[in-house]
Short mmCIF file of C-alpha atoms in Angstrom, two decimals:
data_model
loop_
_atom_site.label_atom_id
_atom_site.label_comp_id
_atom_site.label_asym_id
_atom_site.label_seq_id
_atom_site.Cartn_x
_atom_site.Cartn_y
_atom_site.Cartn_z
CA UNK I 1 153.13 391.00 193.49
CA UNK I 2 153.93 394.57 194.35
CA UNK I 3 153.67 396.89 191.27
CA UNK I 4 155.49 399.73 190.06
CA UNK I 5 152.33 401.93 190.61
CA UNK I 6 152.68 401.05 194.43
CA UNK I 7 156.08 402.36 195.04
CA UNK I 8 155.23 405.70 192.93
CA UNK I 9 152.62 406.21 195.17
CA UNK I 10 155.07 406.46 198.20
CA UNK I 11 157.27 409.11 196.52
CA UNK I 12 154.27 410.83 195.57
CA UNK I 13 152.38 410.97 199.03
CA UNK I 14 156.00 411.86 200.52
CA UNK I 15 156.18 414.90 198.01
CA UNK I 16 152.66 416.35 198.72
CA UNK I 17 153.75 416.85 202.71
CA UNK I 18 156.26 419.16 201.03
CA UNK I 19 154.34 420.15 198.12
CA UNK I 20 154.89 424.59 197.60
CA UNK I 21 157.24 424.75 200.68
CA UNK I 22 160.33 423.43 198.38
CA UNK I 23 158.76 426.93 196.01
CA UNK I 24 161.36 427.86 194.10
CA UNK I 25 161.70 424.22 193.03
CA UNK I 26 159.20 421.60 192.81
CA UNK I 27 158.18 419.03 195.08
CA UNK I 28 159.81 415.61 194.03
CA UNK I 29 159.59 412.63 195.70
CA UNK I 30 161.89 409.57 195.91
CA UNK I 31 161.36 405.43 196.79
CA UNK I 32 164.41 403.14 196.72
CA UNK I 33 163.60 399.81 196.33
CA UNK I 34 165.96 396.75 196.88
CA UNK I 35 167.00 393.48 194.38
CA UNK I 36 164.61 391.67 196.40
CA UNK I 37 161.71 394.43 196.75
CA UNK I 38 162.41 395.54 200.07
CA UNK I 39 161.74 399.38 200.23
CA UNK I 40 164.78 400.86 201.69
CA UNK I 41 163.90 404.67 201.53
CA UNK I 42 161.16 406.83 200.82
CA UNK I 43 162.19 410.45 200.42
CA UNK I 44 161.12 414.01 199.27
CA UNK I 45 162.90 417.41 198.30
CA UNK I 46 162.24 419.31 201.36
CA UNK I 47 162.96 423.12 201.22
CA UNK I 48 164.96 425.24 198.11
CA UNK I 49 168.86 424.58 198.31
CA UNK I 50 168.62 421.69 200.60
CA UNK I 51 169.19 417.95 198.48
CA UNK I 52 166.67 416.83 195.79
CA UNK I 53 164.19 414.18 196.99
CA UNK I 54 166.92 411.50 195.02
CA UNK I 55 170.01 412.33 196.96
CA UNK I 56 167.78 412.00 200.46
CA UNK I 57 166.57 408.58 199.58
CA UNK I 58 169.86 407.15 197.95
CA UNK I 59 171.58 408.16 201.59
CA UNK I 60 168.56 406.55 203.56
CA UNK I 61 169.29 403.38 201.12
CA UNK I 62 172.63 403.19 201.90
CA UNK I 63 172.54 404.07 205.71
CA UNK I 64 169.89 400.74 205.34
CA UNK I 65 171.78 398.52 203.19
CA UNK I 66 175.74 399.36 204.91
CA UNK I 67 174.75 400.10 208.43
CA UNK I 68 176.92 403.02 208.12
CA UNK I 69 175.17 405.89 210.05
CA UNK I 70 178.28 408.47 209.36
CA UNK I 71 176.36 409.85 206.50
CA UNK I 72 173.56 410.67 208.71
CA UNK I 73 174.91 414.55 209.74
CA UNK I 74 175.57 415.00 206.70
CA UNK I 75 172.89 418.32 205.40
CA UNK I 76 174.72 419.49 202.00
CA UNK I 77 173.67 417.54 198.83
CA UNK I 78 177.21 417.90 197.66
CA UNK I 79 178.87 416.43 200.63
CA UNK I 80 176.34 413.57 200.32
CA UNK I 81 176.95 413.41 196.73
CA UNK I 82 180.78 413.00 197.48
CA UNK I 83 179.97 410.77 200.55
CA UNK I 84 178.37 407.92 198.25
CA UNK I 85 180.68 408.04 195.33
CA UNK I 86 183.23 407.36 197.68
CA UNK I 87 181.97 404.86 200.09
CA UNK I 88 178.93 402.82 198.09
CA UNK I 89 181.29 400.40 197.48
CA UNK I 90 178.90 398.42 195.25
CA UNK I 91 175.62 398.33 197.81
CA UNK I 92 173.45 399.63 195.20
CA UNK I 93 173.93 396.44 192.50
CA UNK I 94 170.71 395.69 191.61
CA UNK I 95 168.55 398.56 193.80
CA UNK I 96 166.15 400.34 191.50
CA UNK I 97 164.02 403.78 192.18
CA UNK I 98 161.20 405.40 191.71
CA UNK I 99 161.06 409.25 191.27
CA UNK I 100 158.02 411.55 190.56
CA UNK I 101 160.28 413.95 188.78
CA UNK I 102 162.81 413.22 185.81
CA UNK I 103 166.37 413.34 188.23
CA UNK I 104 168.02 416.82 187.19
CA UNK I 105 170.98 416.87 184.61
CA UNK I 106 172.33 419.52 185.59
CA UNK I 107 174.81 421.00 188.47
CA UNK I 108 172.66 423.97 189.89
CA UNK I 109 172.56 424.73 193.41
CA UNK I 110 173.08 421.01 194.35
CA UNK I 111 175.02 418.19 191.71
CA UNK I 112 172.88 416.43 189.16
CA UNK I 113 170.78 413.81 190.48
CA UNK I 114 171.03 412.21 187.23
CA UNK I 115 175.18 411.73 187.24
CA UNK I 116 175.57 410.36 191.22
CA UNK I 117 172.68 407.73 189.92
CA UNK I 118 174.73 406.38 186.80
CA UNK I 119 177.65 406.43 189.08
CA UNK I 120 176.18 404.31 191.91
CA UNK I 121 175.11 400.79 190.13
CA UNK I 122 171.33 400.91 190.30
CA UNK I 123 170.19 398.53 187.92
CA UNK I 124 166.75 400.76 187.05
CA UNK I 125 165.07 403.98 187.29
CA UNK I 126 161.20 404.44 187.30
CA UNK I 127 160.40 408.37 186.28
CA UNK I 128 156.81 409.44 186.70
CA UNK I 129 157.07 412.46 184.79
CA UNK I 130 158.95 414.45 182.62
CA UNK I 131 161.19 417.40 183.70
CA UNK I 132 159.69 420.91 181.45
CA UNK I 133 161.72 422.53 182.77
CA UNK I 134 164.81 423.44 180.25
CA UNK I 135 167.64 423.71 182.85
CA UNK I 136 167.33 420.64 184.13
CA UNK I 137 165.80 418.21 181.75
CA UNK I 138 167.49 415.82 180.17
CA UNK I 139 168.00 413.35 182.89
CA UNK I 140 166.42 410.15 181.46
CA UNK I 141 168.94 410.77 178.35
CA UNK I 142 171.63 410.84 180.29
CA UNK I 143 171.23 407.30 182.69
CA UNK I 144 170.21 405.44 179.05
CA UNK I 145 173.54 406.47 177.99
CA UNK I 146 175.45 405.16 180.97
CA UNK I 147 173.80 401.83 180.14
CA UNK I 148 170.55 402.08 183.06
CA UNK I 149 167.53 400.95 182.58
CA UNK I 150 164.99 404.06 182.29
CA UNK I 151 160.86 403.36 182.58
CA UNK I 152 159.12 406.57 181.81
CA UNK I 153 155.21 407.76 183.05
CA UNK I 154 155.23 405.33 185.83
CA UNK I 155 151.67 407.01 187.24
CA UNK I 156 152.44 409.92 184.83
CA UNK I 157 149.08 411.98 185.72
CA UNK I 158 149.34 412.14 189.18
CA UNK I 159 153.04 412.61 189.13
CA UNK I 160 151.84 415.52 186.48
CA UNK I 161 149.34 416.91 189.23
CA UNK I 162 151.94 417.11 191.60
CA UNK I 163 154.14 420.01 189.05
CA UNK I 164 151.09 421.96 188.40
CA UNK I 165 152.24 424.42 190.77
CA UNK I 166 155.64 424.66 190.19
CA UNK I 167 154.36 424.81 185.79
CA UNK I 168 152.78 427.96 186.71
CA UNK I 169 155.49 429.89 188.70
CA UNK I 170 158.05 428.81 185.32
CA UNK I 171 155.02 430.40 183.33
CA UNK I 172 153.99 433.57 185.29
CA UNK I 173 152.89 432.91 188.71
CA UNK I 174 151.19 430.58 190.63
CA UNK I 175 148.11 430.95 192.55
CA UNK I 176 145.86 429.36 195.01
CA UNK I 177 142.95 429.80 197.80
CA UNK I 178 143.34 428.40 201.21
CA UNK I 179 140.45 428.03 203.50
CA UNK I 180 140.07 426.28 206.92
CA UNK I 181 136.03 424.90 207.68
CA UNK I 182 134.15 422.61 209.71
CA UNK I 183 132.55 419.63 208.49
CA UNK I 184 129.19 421.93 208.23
CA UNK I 185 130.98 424.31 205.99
CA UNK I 186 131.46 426.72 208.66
CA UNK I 187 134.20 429.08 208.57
CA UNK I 188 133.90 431.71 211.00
CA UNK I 189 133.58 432.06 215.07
CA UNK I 190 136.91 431.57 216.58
CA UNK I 191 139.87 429.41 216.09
CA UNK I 192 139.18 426.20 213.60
CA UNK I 193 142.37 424.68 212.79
CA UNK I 194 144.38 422.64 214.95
CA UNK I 195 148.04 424.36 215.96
CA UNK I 196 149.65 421.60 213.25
CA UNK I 197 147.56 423.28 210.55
CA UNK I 198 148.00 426.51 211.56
CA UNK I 199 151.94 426.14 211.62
CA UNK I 200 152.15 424.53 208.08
CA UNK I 201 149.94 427.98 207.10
CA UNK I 202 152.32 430.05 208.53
CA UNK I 203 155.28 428.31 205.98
CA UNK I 204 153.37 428.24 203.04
CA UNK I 205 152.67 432.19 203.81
CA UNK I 206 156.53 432.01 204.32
CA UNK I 207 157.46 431.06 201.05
CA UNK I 208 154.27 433.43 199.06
CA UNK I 209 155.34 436.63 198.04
CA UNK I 210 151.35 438.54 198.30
CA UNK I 211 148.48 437.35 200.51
CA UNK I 212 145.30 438.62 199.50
CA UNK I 213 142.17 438.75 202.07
CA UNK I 214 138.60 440.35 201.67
CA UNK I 215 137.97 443.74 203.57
CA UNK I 216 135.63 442.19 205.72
CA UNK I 217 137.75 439.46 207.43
CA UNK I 218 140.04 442.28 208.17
CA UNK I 219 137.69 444.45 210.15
CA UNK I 220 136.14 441.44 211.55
CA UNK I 221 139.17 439.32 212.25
CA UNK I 222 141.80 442.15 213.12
CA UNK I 223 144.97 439.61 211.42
CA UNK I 224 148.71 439.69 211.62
CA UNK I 225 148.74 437.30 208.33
CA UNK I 226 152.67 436.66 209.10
CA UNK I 227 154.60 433.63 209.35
CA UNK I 228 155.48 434.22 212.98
CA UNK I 229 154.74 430.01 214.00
CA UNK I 230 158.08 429.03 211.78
CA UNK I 231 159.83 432.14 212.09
CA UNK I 232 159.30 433.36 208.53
CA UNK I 233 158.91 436.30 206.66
CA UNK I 234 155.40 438.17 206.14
CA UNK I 235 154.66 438.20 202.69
CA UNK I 236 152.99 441.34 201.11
CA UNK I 237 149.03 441.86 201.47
CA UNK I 238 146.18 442.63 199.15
CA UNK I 239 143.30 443.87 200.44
CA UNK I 240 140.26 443.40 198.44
CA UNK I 241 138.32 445.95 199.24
CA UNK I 242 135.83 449.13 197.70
CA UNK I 243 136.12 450.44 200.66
CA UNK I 244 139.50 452.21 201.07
CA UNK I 245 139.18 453.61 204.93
CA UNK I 246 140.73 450.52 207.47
CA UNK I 247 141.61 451.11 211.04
CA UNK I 248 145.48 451.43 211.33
CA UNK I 249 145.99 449.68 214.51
CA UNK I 250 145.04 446.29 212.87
CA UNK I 251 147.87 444.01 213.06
CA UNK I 252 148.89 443.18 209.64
CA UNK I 253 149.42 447.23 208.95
CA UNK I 254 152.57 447.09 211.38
CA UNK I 255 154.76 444.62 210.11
CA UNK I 256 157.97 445.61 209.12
CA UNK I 257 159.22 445.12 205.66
CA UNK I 258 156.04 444.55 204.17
CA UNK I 259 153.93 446.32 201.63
CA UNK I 260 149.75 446.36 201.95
CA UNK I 261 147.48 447.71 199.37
CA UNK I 262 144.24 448.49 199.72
CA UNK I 263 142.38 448.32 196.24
CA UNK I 264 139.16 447.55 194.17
CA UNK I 265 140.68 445.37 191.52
CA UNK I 266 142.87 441.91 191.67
CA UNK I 267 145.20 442.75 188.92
CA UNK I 268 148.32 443.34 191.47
CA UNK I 269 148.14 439.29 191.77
CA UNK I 270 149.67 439.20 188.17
CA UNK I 271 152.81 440.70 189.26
CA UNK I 272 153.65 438.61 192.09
CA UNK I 273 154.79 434.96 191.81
CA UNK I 274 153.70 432.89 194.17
CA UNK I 275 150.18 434.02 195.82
CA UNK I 276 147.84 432.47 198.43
CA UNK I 277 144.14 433.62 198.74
CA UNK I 278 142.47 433.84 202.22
CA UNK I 279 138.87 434.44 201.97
CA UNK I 280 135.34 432.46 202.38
CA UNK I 281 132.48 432.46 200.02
CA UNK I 282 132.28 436.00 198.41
CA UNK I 283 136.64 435.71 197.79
CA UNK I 284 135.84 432.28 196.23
CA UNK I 285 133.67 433.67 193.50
CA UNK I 286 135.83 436.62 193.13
CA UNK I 287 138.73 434.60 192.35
CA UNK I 288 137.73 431.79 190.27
CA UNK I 289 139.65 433.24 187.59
CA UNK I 290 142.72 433.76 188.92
CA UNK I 291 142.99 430.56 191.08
CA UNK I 292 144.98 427.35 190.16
CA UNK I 293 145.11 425.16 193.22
CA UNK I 294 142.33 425.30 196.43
CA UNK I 295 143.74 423.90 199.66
CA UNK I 296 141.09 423.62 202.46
CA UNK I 297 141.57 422.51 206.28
CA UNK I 298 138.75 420.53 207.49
CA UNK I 299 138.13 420.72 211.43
CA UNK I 300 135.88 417.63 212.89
CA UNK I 301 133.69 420.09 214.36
CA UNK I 302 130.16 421.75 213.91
CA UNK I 303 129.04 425.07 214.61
CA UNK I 304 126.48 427.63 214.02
CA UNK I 305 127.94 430.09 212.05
CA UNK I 306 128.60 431.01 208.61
CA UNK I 307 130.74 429.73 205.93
CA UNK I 308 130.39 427.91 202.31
CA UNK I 309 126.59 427.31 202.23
CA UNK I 310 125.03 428.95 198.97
CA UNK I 311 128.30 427.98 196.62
CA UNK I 312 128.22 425.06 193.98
CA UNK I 313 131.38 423.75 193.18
CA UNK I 314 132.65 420.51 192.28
CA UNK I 315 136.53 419.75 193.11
CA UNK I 316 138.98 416.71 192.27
CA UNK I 317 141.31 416.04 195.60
CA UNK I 318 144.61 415.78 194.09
CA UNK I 319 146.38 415.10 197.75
CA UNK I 320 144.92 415.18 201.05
CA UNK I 321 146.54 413.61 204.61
CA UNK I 322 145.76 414.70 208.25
CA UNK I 323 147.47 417.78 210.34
CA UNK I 324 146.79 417.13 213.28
CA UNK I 325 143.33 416.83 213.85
CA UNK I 326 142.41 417.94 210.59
CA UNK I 327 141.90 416.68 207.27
CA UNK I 328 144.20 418.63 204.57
CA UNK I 329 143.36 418.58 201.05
CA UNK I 330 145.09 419.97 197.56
CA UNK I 331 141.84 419.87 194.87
CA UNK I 332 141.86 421.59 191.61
CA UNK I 333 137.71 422.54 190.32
CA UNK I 334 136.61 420.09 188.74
CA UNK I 335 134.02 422.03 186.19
CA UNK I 336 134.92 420.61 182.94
CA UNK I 337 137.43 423.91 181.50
CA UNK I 338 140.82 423.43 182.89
CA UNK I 339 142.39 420.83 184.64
CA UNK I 340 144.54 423.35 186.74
CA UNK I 341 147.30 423.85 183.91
#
């Protein structure tokens, strides 16, 4: 028998692909499931404004259980949210779903998640963890009252992993360090990441507001450090750096609308909300402190260079898939003082 724990995992592997890029929200993801078991969606939040990871799966569902593919063009959650109430006709008796997120009880940007699903006739809903968040919490409340079965912590920890990002912007700010390697460790010499990785770079830079690098990968490298591959905007730049002299002509120095300091110190991260660390070994140790997430690209390739050879550090993958030819991977350290909160 299929258990609940199987059809939170779907949601939740569906939410990581999207984990950060939905920044200001979290990532939520969504699995409809039918009377009979069938899954009939599985669904995530996708980018800031655009419908929660609930509303996407419910219209999947329906598309799956009506045949009626009008509902399909159909972008704005409202619309979609009108779209159901008035056509579901019933199709949902009995469907249950899974969420990683406590659905939203309040109207926002899009409806409440919470109110379409006591309207449409799901018979349960499976949360995996709660909503901290004071504007929209109270979801779970709200279906019990309109008579639906609620399970709570349905895979609670992961589902828990998956916020710690989006518990740290609501806090102060959220930071991580990014990193693309070879199997070897290596981390210089050229080009590592396939063009899939490299794009999905480009739109978490997208949504960051600071980028900090080491002074040495500048001079070295000569970057941009913009989001050019999805048509984004550059975020800011911190250099890292004691030494204050850099050659103007470097690319990152001459895009518009962005600011670049040059400085000894890392307190400038403080004031910015969502920042992503570039770096190798000697930015690694510099930023312990300050980092709450590591996300490293691993290339299937060798080569004689340098990279992350004299560090010891121990890490707990939280999420990883492949991009393209590379293996992708969200890890917290795993050293015994903080479990990334």
């Amino acid at each position: 028998m299929i258990s609940h724990s199987f059809y939170m995992s779907l949601a939740l592997s569906e939410a990581w692909k999207y984990h950060l890029l939905t920044c200001p929200n979290p990532a939520v993801g969504a699995c409809v499931v039918s009377a009979c078991g069938k899954i009939l969606a599985v669904e995530a939040h996708k980018k800031a404004g655009q419908p929660h990871a609930e509303v996407e799966a419910l219209k999947q569902a329906y598309i799956q259980l009506t045949n009626d593919t009008s509902i399909q063009k159909l972008t704005d959650s409202k619309e979609i949210h009108d779209y159901l109430l008035t056509h579901h006709n019933g199709c949902f008796f009995g469907c249950e779903i899974y969420t990683t997120l406590e659905p939203c009880s309040h109207y926002g940007k899009t409806p409440s998640c919470a109110s379409l699903i006591t309207k449409l006739g799901l018979e349960k809903v499976y949360i995996g963890a709660k909503d901290f968040n004071g504007k929209a919490a109270g979801g779970a409340n709200m279906l019990r009252e309109a008579g639906i079965d609620v399970v709570e912590d349905v895979l609670r920890k992961p589902c828990e992993d998956l916020l710690i990002s989006f518990r740290h912007y609501l806090q102060g700010n959220f930071v991580f360090f990014k990193w693309a390697g070879r199997l070897d460790g290596s981390t210089n010499d050229g080009v590592i990441s396939s063009e899939e990785s490299r794009e999905l770079v480009h739109a978490l830079r997208d949504v960051c507001d600071l980028l900090v690098i080491g002074g040495n990968t500048v001079r070295t490298d000569r970057p941009i450090l913009d989001a050019r591959l999805v048509n984004g905007k550059a975020p800011d730049v911190l250099i890292y750096s004691h030494e204050k002299e850099f050659d103007r002509s470097i690319p990152l120095f001459d895009v518009p609308n962005r600011k670049v300091f040059v400085e000894e110190s890392l307190e400038r991260v403080k004031k910015y909300k969502c920042v992503m660390i570039e770096g190798s070994e000697q930015m690694f140790e510099a930023t312990r402190d300050l980092t709450h997430l590591y996300l490293a690209f691993i290339a299937p390739k060798f080569a004689p260079s340098k990279g992350f050879r004299n560090l010891k550090a121990d890490f707990r993958i939280l999420s990883e898939r492949k991009v393209g030819d590379d293996i992708m991977a969200w890890m917290i350290l795993d050293d015994g003082k903080n479990d990334g909160r």
